[in-house]
XYZ file of C-alpha atoms in Angstrom:
742
model
C 8.578 -17.663 21.684
C 6.855 -15.449 19.133
C 5.894 -11.800 19.078
C 2.339 -10.632 18.654
C -0.580 -8.707 20.076
C -3.443 -9.698 22.357
C -6.808 -7.941 22.046
C -8.934 -8.144 25.208
C -12.624 -7.489 25.883
C -11.659 -4.606 28.191
C -8.471 -3.208 29.679
C -7.094 -6.158 31.668
C -6.697 -5.912 35.437
C -3.450 -6.566 37.286
C -4.710 -10.034 38.175
C -5.445 -10.807 34.526
C -2.007 -9.564 33.506
C -0.619 -11.973 36.111
C -2.572 -14.823 34.467
C -0.848 -14.009 31.185
C 2.551 -13.924 32.863
C 1.884 -17.255 34.560
C 1.501 -18.729 31.060
C 4.923 -17.402 30.086
C 3.719 -14.229 28.359
C 6.158 -11.315 28.404
C 4.356 -7.951 28.423
C 5.713 -5.205 26.175
C 3.415 -2.225 25.441
C -0.070 -1.769 26.922
C -2.587 0.347 25.024
C -5.948 -0.156 26.721
C -7.475 -3.267 25.160
C -4.367 -3.891 23.030
C -1.194 -5.409 24.496
C 1.932 -6.328 22.552
C 3.610 -9.432 23.908
C 6.160 -12.155 23.421
C 4.487 -15.509 24.072
C 5.337 -19.223 24.026
C 3.837 -20.963 21.004
C 2.961 -24.010 23.096
C 0.696 -21.898 25.309
C -1.267 -20.027 22.636
C -4.394 -22.170 23.020
C -4.373 -21.683 26.797
C -3.917 -17.944 26.353
C -6.815 -17.849 23.903
C -9.034 -19.679 26.418
C -8.692 -16.946 29.053
C -12.127 -15.364 29.441
C -10.924 -11.778 28.932
C -8.947 -12.516 25.719
C -10.814 -11.527 22.572
C -8.291 -12.730 20.005
C -4.566 -13.204 19.441
C -2.703 -11.762 16.497
C 0.728 -13.197 15.702
C 3.399 -10.726 14.619
C 3.297 -10.325 10.843
C 5.765 -8.680 8.502
C 4.814 -5.393 6.896
C 6.119 -3.709 3.744
C 7.707 -0.363 3.036
C 5.560 1.761 0.709
C 7.938 3.547 -1.784
C 12.279 19.456 -4.697
C 8.913 19.899 -6.194
C 6.902 18.409 -3.351
C 7.450 21.162 -0.790
C 6.578 24.195 -2.961
C 3.664 22.177 -4.368
C 2.014 21.836 -0.932
C 2.427 25.537 -0.090
C 4.930 25.099 2.759
C 7.159 28.017 1.821
C 4.437 30.557 2.610
C 4.219 29.203 6.161
C 8.007 29.350 6.522
C 7.975 33.051 5.614
C 5.469 33.623 8.415
C 7.683 31.802 10.895
C 5.934 28.417 11.001
C 8.623 25.824 10.297
C 7.761 22.985 12.671
C 9.784 24.493 15.510
C 8.978 22.789 18.806
C 7.175 19.894 17.092
C 8.321 16.257 17.080
C 7.889 14.062 14.007
C 8.005 10.385 14.945
C 9.011 7.791 12.358
C 9.236 3.978 12.500
C 11.091 2.691 9.450
C 14.210 0.958 8.096
C 16.642 3.255 9.901
C 18.129 6.718 9.542
C 21.567 8.014 8.621
C 21.971 10.196 11.691
C 25.189 11.666 10.287
C 23.535 13.056 7.145
C 23.724 16.850 7.091
C 19.975 17.181 6.538
C 19.379 15.897 10.088
C 21.399 18.614 11.807
C 20.329 22.136 12.680
C 23.763 23.485 11.785
C 26.296 22.803 9.050
C 28.969 22.135 11.665
C 26.986 19.146 12.959
C 26.923 20.153 16.611
C 23.123 20.268 17.051
C 21.285 17.124 15.926
C 17.615 17.193 14.941
C 17.238 13.632 16.279
C 16.218 13.561 19.956
C 16.032 9.773 20.311
C 16.835 6.800 18.091
C 15.703 3.316 19.125
C 17.251 0.524 17.049
C 14.993 -2.493 17.585
C 17.294 -4.707 15.505
C 20.390 -4.317 17.724
C 20.514 -5.729 21.262
C 24.136 -4.829 21.992
C 23.608 -1.380 23.544
C 21.504 0.272 26.242
C 17.865 -0.869 26.196
C 15.112 1.792 26.294
C 13.461 2.208 29.672
C 10.484 -0.148 29.890
C 11.606 -2.541 27.119
C 13.814 -5.598 26.989
C 15.166 -5.392 23.445
C 16.932 -3.035 21.086
C 19.394 -0.220 21.665
C 18.519 3.393 22.425
C 20.621 6.373 21.371
C 19.821 9.914 22.485
C 20.718 13.341 21.117
C 23.882 13.503 23.223
C 25.090 10.140 21.878
C 24.466 11.238 18.301
C 26.256 14.550 18.751
C 29.177 12.690 20.350
C 29.430 10.453 17.275
C 28.978 7.179 19.180
C 25.662 6.081 17.628
C 26.268 2.781 15.785
C 22.879 2.495 14.019
C 22.835 2.449 10.212
C 20.280 2.380 7.415
C 21.427 -0.004 4.696
C 17.998 0.070 3.049
C 17.771 3.848 2.785
C 13.970 4.017 2.929
C 13.774 5.524 6.414
C 16.453 8.131 5.721
C 14.614 9.240 2.584
C 11.262 9.442 4.389
C 12.723 11.436 7.295
C 14.305 13.884 4.871
C 10.984 14.581 3.165
C 9.291 15.356 6.470
C 11.979 17.246 8.345
C 15.219 17.860 6.422
C 16.990 21.060 7.456
C 18.555 21.215 3.994
C 21.987 21.658 5.547
C 23.699 18.845 3.595
C 23.783 20.819 0.323
C 21.176 23.543 0.739
C 19.064 22.117 -2.086
C 16.614 19.715 -0.435
C 14.667 21.068 2.529
C 11.881 19.052 4.140
C 8.312 20.161 4.783
C 9.001 21.064 8.432
C 12.714 21.978 8.506
C 12.807 22.967 12.190
C 10.926 19.945 13.524
C 12.767 17.457 15.730
C 12.772 13.711 15.150
C 12.193 10.636 17.295
C 13.114 7.646 15.148
C 12.636 3.899 15.588
C 14.513 1.469 13.359
C 12.124 -1.463 13.180
C 12.235 -5.185 12.554
C 9.202 -4.661 10.248
C 6.987 -6.875 12.417
C 3.708 -5.226 13.341
C 4.028 -5.847 17.090
C 7.404 -4.084 17.104
C 5.953 -1.187 15.104
C 3.276 -0.804 17.779
C 6.021 -0.735 20.407
C 7.753 1.930 18.331
C 4.683 4.153 18.280
C 4.250 3.734 22.025
C 7.883 4.717 22.487
C 7.427 7.856 20.347
C 4.334 8.933 22.305
C 6.186 8.421 25.593
C 9.186 10.454 24.452
C 7.034 13.286 23.083
C 5.069 13.486 26.322
C 8.288 13.515 28.322
C 9.557 16.396 26.162
C 6.235 18.221 26.531
C 5.995 18.834 22.779
C 3.273 18.215 20.191
C 3.937 15.236 17.967
C 2.815 13.707 14.695
C 3.800 10.212 13.512
C 4.637 9.566 9.857
C 4.114 5.928 8.839
C 5.405 4.749 5.457
C 5.003 1.029 6.060
C 1.931 -1.158 6.134
C 0.457 -4.631 6.284
C -1.139 -6.428 3.369
C -3.157 -9.296 4.814
C -5.507 -7.688 7.315
C -9.285 -7.161 7.575
C -9.046 -3.764 5.839
C -11.589 -2.271 8.246
C -9.417 -0.777 10.985
C -10.093 -3.544 13.519
C -6.614 -5.141 13.475
C -4.001 -4.382 16.170
C -1.875 -2.071 13.990
C -4.854 0.134 13.119
C -6.088 0.039 16.709
C -2.665 1.210 17.863
C -2.973 4.193 15.503
C -6.330 4.983 17.125
C -4.719 4.750 20.550
C -2.045 7.249 19.500
C -4.780 9.658 18.383
C -6.503 9.280 21.745
C -3.230 10.447 23.320
C -3.120 13.503 21.054
C -0.701 12.125 18.447
C -1.975 11.896 14.866
C -0.645 9.010 12.754
C -0.324 9.819 9.046
C -0.049 6.689 6.907
C 0.890 5.906 3.339
C -2.112 4.423 1.558
C 0.014 1.727 -0.108
C 1.315 0.968 -3.594
C -1.142 -1.684 -4.788
C -3.222 0.498 -7.078
C -1.634 -0.951 -10.199
C -3.051 -4.478 -9.890
C -6.598 -5.787 -9.194
C -5.813 -7.373 -5.835
C -9.410 -7.301 -4.581
C -12.446 -9.414 -5.470
C -16.066 -9.287 -4.392
C -19.584 -9.543 -5.830
C -19.563 -6.876 -8.533
C -22.482 -4.696 -9.467
C -23.165 -4.374 -13.220
C -20.651 -2.253 -15.127
C -21.505 0.131 -17.961
C -19.831 -0.790 -21.254
C -18.150 2.152 -23.031
C -16.283 0.432 -25.886
C -15.474 -3.119 -27.005
C -13.751 -5.196 -29.692
C -13.692 -8.990 -30.059
C -11.523 -8.900 -33.234
C -14.100 -10.872 -35.213
C -14.175 -8.009 -37.744
C -10.403 -7.850 -37.973
C -8.047 -5.039 -37.034
C -10.380 -2.168 -37.995
C -10.083 -0.515 -34.573
C -6.317 -0.912 -34.353
C -3.092 -0.099 -36.150
C -0.094 -2.414 -35.724
C 3.576 -1.587 -35.835
C 6.919 -3.361 -35.479
C 9.199 -5.462 -37.634
C 8.024 -8.987 -38.388
C 6.730 -10.690 -36.408
C 4.133 -8.033 -35.670
C 0.524 -8.364 -34.501
C -1.660 -10.783 -36.458
C -5.099 -12.290 -36.154
C -5.072 -15.916 -35.005
C -7.812 -18.513 -34.684
C -5.908 -21.170 -32.743
C -6.424 -19.518 -29.369
C -9.679 -17.580 -29.727
C -11.810 -17.500 -26.574
C -15.147 -17.875 -28.309
C -15.362 -17.473 -32.076
C -12.644 -17.234 -34.711
C -10.179 -14.466 -33.950
C -7.814 -13.341 -31.247
C -4.722 -11.203 -31.784
C -1.114 -12.242 -31.356
C 2.262 -10.486 -31.972
C 3.495 -13.025 -34.497
C 2.403 -15.113 -37.483
C 4.476 -18.053 -36.341
C 1.849 -20.147 -34.574
C 2.964 -22.111 -31.551
C 6.689 -21.355 -31.849
C 7.785 -17.743 -32.308
C 11.428 -16.794 -32.596
C 11.046 -13.170 -31.622
C 13.670 -10.746 -32.858
C 16.187 -9.568 -30.268
C 14.957 -6.404 -28.491
C 11.899 -6.339 -30.742
C 8.987 -4.054 -29.876
C 5.614 -4.778 -31.469
C 2.614 -2.545 -30.813
C -1.128 -2.611 -31.395
C -2.677 0.855 -30.984
C -6.251 2.119 -31.101
C -7.105 4.058 -34.260
C -9.632 6.334 -32.550
C -9.676 7.683 -29.012
C -12.302 6.620 -26.483
C -14.075 9.340 -24.486
C -13.842 8.728 -20.726
C -15.035 12.178 -19.642
C -18.423 10.913 -18.441
C -16.998 7.992 -16.446
C -16.212 7.688 -12.744
C -13.910 4.672 -12.365
C -13.122 3.445 -15.905
C -11.375 0.091 -16.388
C -10.327 -1.995 -19.385
C -10.924 -5.738 -19.333
C -9.476 -8.250 -21.778
C -8.749 -11.947 -22.069
C -5.119 -13.063 -22.080
C -3.454 -16.351 -23.020
C 0.274 -16.155 -22.458
C 3.452 -18.090 -22.921
C 5.953 -15.315 -22.254
C 9.484 -15.829 -21.017
C 9.274 -14.779 -17.401
C 11.204 -11.619 -16.431
C 12.666 -11.395 -19.955
C 9.737 -10.672 -22.302
C 6.855 -8.400 -21.287
C 3.407 -7.354 -22.421
C 2.597 -3.732 -21.541
C -0.449 -1.485 -21.674
C 0.245 2.186 -22.458
C -2.285 5.039 -22.393
C -2.258 8.361 -24.241
C -4.569 11.229 -23.177
C -3.715 13.413 -26.196
C -4.279 11.328 -29.332
C -0.897 9.595 -29.184
C 1.325 12.645 -28.670
C 2.465 11.548 -25.201
C 2.154 8.174 -23.519
C 1.987 6.904 -19.966
C 3.990 3.762 -20.611
C 3.614 0.526 -18.710
C 0.712 1.417 -16.421
C 0.073 -2.345 -16.558
C 2.580 -5.082 -17.385
C 2.730 -8.860 -17.381
C 5.205 -11.658 -17.922
C 4.354 -15.320 -17.453
C 3.711 -18.761 -18.947
C 0.159 -19.584 -17.909
C -0.976 -21.141 -21.197
C -4.598 -20.615 -20.118
C -7.140 -17.954 -20.951
C -7.895 -15.662 -18.045
C -9.329 -12.228 -17.459
C -7.181 -9.143 -17.012
C -8.263 -5.752 -15.708
C -6.441 -2.433 -16.228
C -7.331 0.675 -14.246
C -7.932 3.742 -16.438
C -9.132 6.016 -13.634
C -6.169 8.427 -13.814
C -7.481 9.294 -17.297
C -11.186 9.736 -16.501
C -11.223 13.312 -17.840
C -9.633 12.396 -21.160
C -10.111 10.997 -24.622
C -7.681 8.086 -24.498
C -5.895 5.761 -26.849
C -4.795 2.338 -25.626
C -1.658 0.630 -26.862
C -0.662 -3.000 -26.299
C 3.121 -3.298 -26.488
C 5.093 -6.561 -26.547
C 8.856 -6.513 -25.993
C 11.036 -9.589 -26.535
C 14.721 -10.439 -26.164
C 15.181 -13.613 -28.290
C 16.846 -15.731 -25.618
C 14.227 -18.459 -26.011
C 11.394 -19.165 -28.403
C 7.911 -18.919 -26.936
C 4.417 -18.745 -28.323
C 3.909 -15.307 -26.800
C 0.677 -13.568 -25.734
C -2.807 -13.727 -27.257
C -5.389 -11.016 -26.579
C -9.142 -11.184 -27.094
C -12.396 -9.504 -26.030
C -11.176 -6.016 -25.101
C -13.880 -4.053 -23.247
C -13.781 -0.641 -21.554
C -16.259 -0.268 -18.699
C -17.264 2.359 -16.198
C -17.479 0.951 -12.704
C -19.299 3.207 -10.258
C -19.930 0.821 -7.363
C -17.152 1.037 -4.773
C -18.267 -1.384 -2.078
C -19.474 -4.390 -4.057
C -22.845 -6.042 -4.321
C -24.973 -7.903 -1.814
C -25.657 -11.585 -1.443
C -28.751 -13.277 -2.719
C -29.517 -15.724 0.068
C -29.612 -19.411 -0.743
C -27.294 -18.758 -3.674
C -23.735 -20.013 -4.222
C -20.766 -17.917 -5.304
C -17.542 -19.281 -6.725
C -14.248 -17.416 -6.600
C -11.510 -18.927 -8.768
C -7.875 -18.278 -7.941
C -4.967 -19.515 -10.060
C -1.324 -19.844 -9.114
C 1.276 -17.563 -10.605
C 3.058 -19.301 -13.472
C 6.566 -18.538 -12.227
C 6.413 -18.636 -8.444
C 3.812 -21.432 -8.526
C 2.124 -20.180 -5.386
C -0.857 -18.129 -4.328
C -2.142 -16.518 -1.154
C -5.774 -15.488 -0.699
C -7.320 -13.705 2.273
C -11.122 -14.012 2.442
C -13.154 -11.947 4.917
C -16.894 -12.102 5.443
C -19.335 -11.035 8.141
C -22.420 -13.177 7.735
C -23.252 -16.771 8.647
C -22.332 -18.179 5.261
C -20.932 -21.624 4.684
C -17.561 -21.549 2.950
C -15.934 -24.521 1.239
C -12.509 -24.493 -0.371
C -11.565 -26.910 -3.134
C -8.698 -27.392 -5.542
C -9.499 -28.168 -9.154
C -6.937 -30.533 -10.663
C -6.685 -32.530 -13.861
C -8.431 -35.339 -11.962
C -11.343 -33.223 -10.745
C -12.073 -31.429 -7.485
C -10.222 -32.142 -4.256
C -11.341 -30.696 -0.921
C -9.004 -28.458 1.028
C -8.834 -31.045 3.809
C -7.717 -33.728 1.366
C -5.247 -31.336 -0.201
C -3.735 -30.544 3.175
C -3.519 -34.237 4.021
C -1.896 -35.298 0.754
C 0.422 -32.329 0.399
C 3.331 -32.338 -1.971
C 3.080 -36.045 -2.724
C 0.637 -35.247 -5.518
C 2.558 -32.290 -6.917
C 0.895 -29.549 -4.946
C 0.254 -28.434 -1.399
C -2.442 -26.301 0.185
C -2.880 -24.850 3.657
C -6.097 -23.322 4.986
C -6.411 -21.271 8.173
C -9.657 -20.071 9.758
C -9.929 -17.273 12.317
C -12.625 -15.066 13.778
C -11.871 -11.476 14.719
C -13.893 -8.720 16.356
C -15.600 -7.743 13.077
C -15.125 -10.673 10.723
C -14.646 -14.312 9.866
C -11.555 -15.103 7.856
C -10.123 -17.863 5.677
C -6.493 -17.568 4.658
C -5.508 -19.944 1.848
C -1.941 -20.671 0.806
C -1.261 -22.958 -2.149
C 1.928 -24.161 -3.775
C 2.159 -26.118 -7.022
C 5.344 -28.086 -7.652
C 4.374 -29.012 -11.199
C 3.548 -26.107 -13.552
C 1.892 -28.488 -15.990
C -0.932 -29.246 -13.541
C -2.345 -25.679 -13.633
C -4.314 -26.064 -10.413
C -7.060 -23.593 -9.627
C -8.272 -22.916 -6.096
C -12.030 -22.586 -6.010
C -13.636 -20.958 -2.996
C -17.362 -21.665 -2.830
C -19.548 -19.506 -0.622
C -23.086 -20.618 0.180
C -25.082 -17.592 1.339
C -27.188 -19.175 4.065
C -27.645 -15.946 6.170
C -29.109 -13.618 7.078
C -26.675 -12.363 9.664
C -24.062 -9.638 9.791
C -23.125 -7.640 6.732
C -24.107 -9.635 3.689
C -20.983 -9.406 1.566
C -17.566 -10.957 1.218
C -14.188 -9.531 0.218
C -11.051 -11.354 -0.870
C -7.512 -10.091 -1.349
C -4.741 -11.650 -3.383
C -1.030 -11.150 -2.878
C -0.115 -9.368 -6.144
C 1.858 -11.175 -8.829
C 4.760 -8.752 -8.388
C 5.005 -9.942 -4.761
C 5.092 -13.605 -5.806
C 1.317 -13.978 -5.633
C -1.332 -15.390 -7.943
C -4.374 -13.936 -9.653
C -8.139 -13.975 -9.756
C -9.293 -15.636 -12.968
C -12.564 -13.850 -13.719
C -12.810 -10.122 -14.487
C -16.378 -10.251 -13.176
C -14.986 -10.830 -9.662
C -12.029 -8.449 -9.517
C -11.730 -4.678 -9.157
C -9.272 -1.954 -8.160
C -11.015 -0.939 -4.938
C -10.165 -1.629 -1.275
C -6.402 -1.938 -1.755
C -5.569 0.362 1.191
C -4.197 -1.772 4.023
C -3.472 -1.382 7.715
C -2.710 0.882 9.519
C -4.018 3.352 6.914
C -7.520 1.889 7.403
C -7.627 3.200 10.988
C -10.478 5.661 11.443
C -8.297 8.203 13.221
C -5.371 8.329 10.810
C -4.893 10.253 7.586
C -4.267 7.823 4.721
C -2.261 9.494 1.960
C -2.318 8.653 -1.739
C 0.239 9.893 -4.259
C 0.276 11.963 -7.423
C 3.063 13.020 -9.774
C 5.166 16.168 -9.365
C 8.402 15.022 -10.999
C 8.823 12.847 -14.081
C 12.537 13.348 -14.881
C 15.762 14.072 -13.015
C 19.494 14.401 -13.527
C 21.570 11.681 -11.904
C 25.131 11.035 -10.839
C 25.769 8.926 -13.951
C 25.504 12.086 -16.051
C 22.217 11.136 -17.708
C 18.660 12.378 -17.420
C 16.264 9.642 -16.329
C 12.478 9.554 -16.238
C 9.533 7.484 -15.042
C 7.873 6.257 -18.261
C 4.449 5.780 -16.655
C 4.358 9.153 -14.893
C 2.297 12.115 -16.090
C 2.437 15.421 -14.260
C -0.290 16.193 -11.718
C -2.095 12.878 -12.306
C -2.749 10.224 -9.718
C 0.209 7.843 -9.480
C -0.741 4.552 -11.118
C 0.498 2.628 -8.053
C -1.401 4.639 -5.406
C -3.758 2.331 -3.467
C -7.498 2.895 -3.508
C -10.330 2.855 -1.028
C -12.787 2.364 0.407
C -12.216 0.310 3.541
C -13.971 -3.033 3.865
C -16.661 -1.288 5.933
C -16.991 1.319 3.149
C -15.307 4.370 4.707
C -13.459 6.753 2.404
C -9.727 6.131 2.045
C -7.363 7.762 1.326
C -8.281 11.061 2.991
C -5.874 13.126 0.902
C -3.167 12.850 -1.778
C 0.254 14.480 -1.921
C 3.425 14.495 -3.985
C 4.823 10.978 -4.070
C 5.681 9.980 -7.622
C 9.214 11.286 -7.914
C 10.790 12.919 -4.828
C 14.469 13.620 -4.254
C 15.467 13.376 -0.595
C 18.277 12.332 1.741
C 20.285 9.215 0.843
C 21.777 7.026 3.543
C 25.539 6.651 3.213
C 25.094 2.962 4.094
C 22.714 2.261 1.184
C 23.674 1.380 -2.384
C 21.008 2.528 -4.859
C 21.598 2.492 -8.602
C 23.517 5.531 -9.818
C 20.530 6.312 -12.039
C 18.599 7.333 -8.913
C 21.383 9.268 -7.150
C 21.461 13.052 -7.391
C 24.660 14.577 -8.848
C 25.483 15.803 -5.312
C 25.957 12.156 -4.247
C 23.988 12.571 -1.004
C 20.368 12.536 -2.186
C 18.353 9.988 -4.127
C 15.129 9.677 -6.098
C 12.317 7.451 -4.828
C 8.617 7.093 -5.561
C 5.641 5.693 -3.679
C 3.007 6.610 -1.143
C 5.881 6.160 1.320
C 7.023 9.521 0.008
C 3.635 11.247 0.110
C 2.881 10.420 3.772
C 5.846 12.399 5.206
C 4.858 15.376 3.043
C 1.518 15.456 4.870
C 3.198 14.761 8.230
C 5.391 17.799 7.647
C 2.309 19.882 6.846
C 0.715 18.714 10.099
C 3.879 19.745 11.965
C 3.612 23.260 10.504
C 0.048 23.513 11.800
C 1.107 22.228 15.227
C 3.841 24.870 15.255
C 1.087 27.519 15.102
C -1.419 25.617 17.281
C 0.502 23.169 19.521
C -2.672 22.170 21.412
C -4.660 21.219 18.309
C -6.141 17.724 18.513
C -5.530 15.051 15.862
C -9.142 15.427 14.756
C -8.719 19.150 14.149
C -5.433 18.738 12.286
C -7.056 16.103 10.092
C -10.055 18.351 9.466
C -7.821 21.325 8.592
C -5.763 19.388 6.051
C -8.765 17.723 4.414
C -10.893 20.869 4.174
C -8.074 22.824 2.550
C -7.174 20.153 -0.009
C -7.303 21.407 -3.591
C -10.464 20.491 -5.485
C -10.004 22.803 -8.462
C -8.073 20.538 -10.760
C -8.564 18.978 -14.177
C -7.451 15.607 -12.834
C -9.185 15.519 -9.454
C -12.343 17.069 -10.854
C -14.517 19.668 -9.179
C -16.298 18.340 -7.296
C -14.210 15.225 -6.831
C -16.061 12.113 -7.954
C -13.171 9.656 -7.461
C -13.119 10.098 -3.689
C -11.769 6.565 -3.169
C -8.691 7.499 -5.215
C -8.102 11.192 -4.390
C -9.832 11.466 -1.015
C -10.482 15.153 -0.343
C -8.002 16.163 -3.037
C -4.395 17.281 -3.292
C -2.627 18.608 -0.202
C -2.595 22.423 -0.186
C -1.852 24.690 2.757
C -3.656 28.056 2.750
C -1.289 30.729 1.443
C -1.740 32.997 4.483
C -0.797 31.128 7.696
C -2.010 34.005 9.915
C -5.489 33.206 8.596
C -5.306 29.495 9.383
C -8.395 28.652 11.467
C -8.130 28.500 15.253
C -9.065 25.065 16.614
C -12.431 24.911 18.337
C -12.191 24.325 22.080
C -14.324 21.187 21.857
C -11.788 19.514 19.592
C -8.728 20.192 21.729
C -9.462 17.296 24.047
C -11.551 14.949 21.946
C -10.934 12.316 19.349
C -13.934 11.445 17.177
C -16.605 9.382 18.882
C -16.109 6.648 16.327
C -12.457 6.310 17.252
C -13.191 6.108 20.957
C -15.904 3.541 20.308
C -13.557 1.338 18.306
C -10.413 1.786 20.348
C -11.800 1.967 23.864
C -8.721 3.899 24.970
C -9.193 6.675 27.513
C -5.886 7.244 29.271
C -2.218 6.503 28.765
C -1.035 3.702 31.027
C 2.379 2.115 31.057
C 3.809 -0.329 33.525
C 7.358 -1.579 33.623
C 7.057 -5.308 33.847
């Protein structure tokens, strides 16, 4: 039996539900056309053949997206006016919560818990929630009696809950955005079907309590259609149709070009191919330092390399060698600037690193390590570095190589550095009767790669593997498997808005250097004439796109943040340094105050809607630490009960808390109105966001700001009290809440 979700053409009848049950399907949550289930794997084809079934989605794992934040958003002014989230429920599905932490109690004596309900989906030893057949449910009375056995060994969920709703009662120093809000928490298995069940559970409990509710979601999927049509995004739309807004972290994949498509021409701003020497650069570092080399040049005579030792370099222990621009490059007229370069590397994996640093003030301060790489590819390939957080600046770029002298390696070579402005966000269009090739290489350490290709037209798609012996079709690769040193698996599916190829490849022999080549023959017309591909990032054991002309930094927001109804939240920096329990002051080397966090994922969606909708504090937030977690002492506050974390996981609960403050004043406000209020009041008067904002696919509407006078907050229009946007209703098809105990 496996978990998953079934999408149907319409809300299934009782007779159709019986047909599913007759095939061994166990019904869990029903949300109109979306039903979460547990189903026998042997019956999946029969289930798919039922006339009312649109498609089946197997349960997939999702990822967690990881002081000054609360004053920054303007929450304190609303507290003074009496709006603190009182009477509002914040629902959270995450890794767990330390229910005994003082920040989750209304009183210092711990007699009045903020947590109304806690469903632990990972523990089947206790009482099961009404309507479900798994997990253990604890209520407020259980928690106050001290009999709740749930724990949060990860610590992510505890931290997130503290940002949204901490009372501050643990030490008095860290109060959440909505300190008087109550919490309904679900500790999840991190499978999307169980997350959907968790949201359904939260909506049910909030309706039973008769209180307004907002859901904060700091987890998300990676491989999905990125257009809001998948079950997780549809579930978020269903919640909105019930009056519960889901606020989602945008994701943390903004620091790597995980997306590829047909690119429109880019505007060149600056370039250097090193054929005229080091005139544009100054080098530093004890020998070996950066030198010009001709042995690895991509085209003509010169590339640059941190060593004069040729193929074997014995790098000095803890040596740092840098190559820095002499003159700054003006990015003030750009929209989405990027730097491309060619890289050949033989770098000791996870020991030696090549970094890219950026200075916006002529080398006075540096954002260190906004891009980094370690690997032994021994092949030239394109690299792309996002410079968009510095679009208002005159910047200097610094390449920095750090070695540890455990082994001798040839090191990295760099060539053909070009800075472009890229203004197209959605990608180009097909030329019919043409062929497009997308090359994907395996990561040099993990020796595997995963590619998710989505397209909407009637194109022919062929997948081949390029080996030392020529091209091999995907079918032949699947048939031969590991007997030839590599294995490849290809899966094809069709969803409600797309056609999809998922390609997984594994190379057992690093010397083979296989490249997956996906060929697309544009034979349309039909549907939307474009394709999009996503790569699991290298830092998640993925591979890489080989050609900078294919890749970009757009469309990295994943589900459920792509749902039309939800607010997707990006992150910017409000804290760069902190004191820790080890007695030292620590800092994030890549962080710069008030700038977009380098990791914050970017829009648009695959169907070209703006995402994220808003940004909030997320790069550096101190919040509640679970007593069952074991973070490094460098990230623990001197009080021993709070910890530092960073990510859009942290920015989403900031916005959820802001929504709870608004619902405190207007408990009948619809999700659409809350979303409109937060977006329209976002700050646009900022050196980094710009005024007006041009980088809408990075900043959305701007930085979260609540109006300073809560009595003047706008009253929701009557027409929006009962309605979700027409687009949401059209996509979701959900009209009423229906739940049957099966």
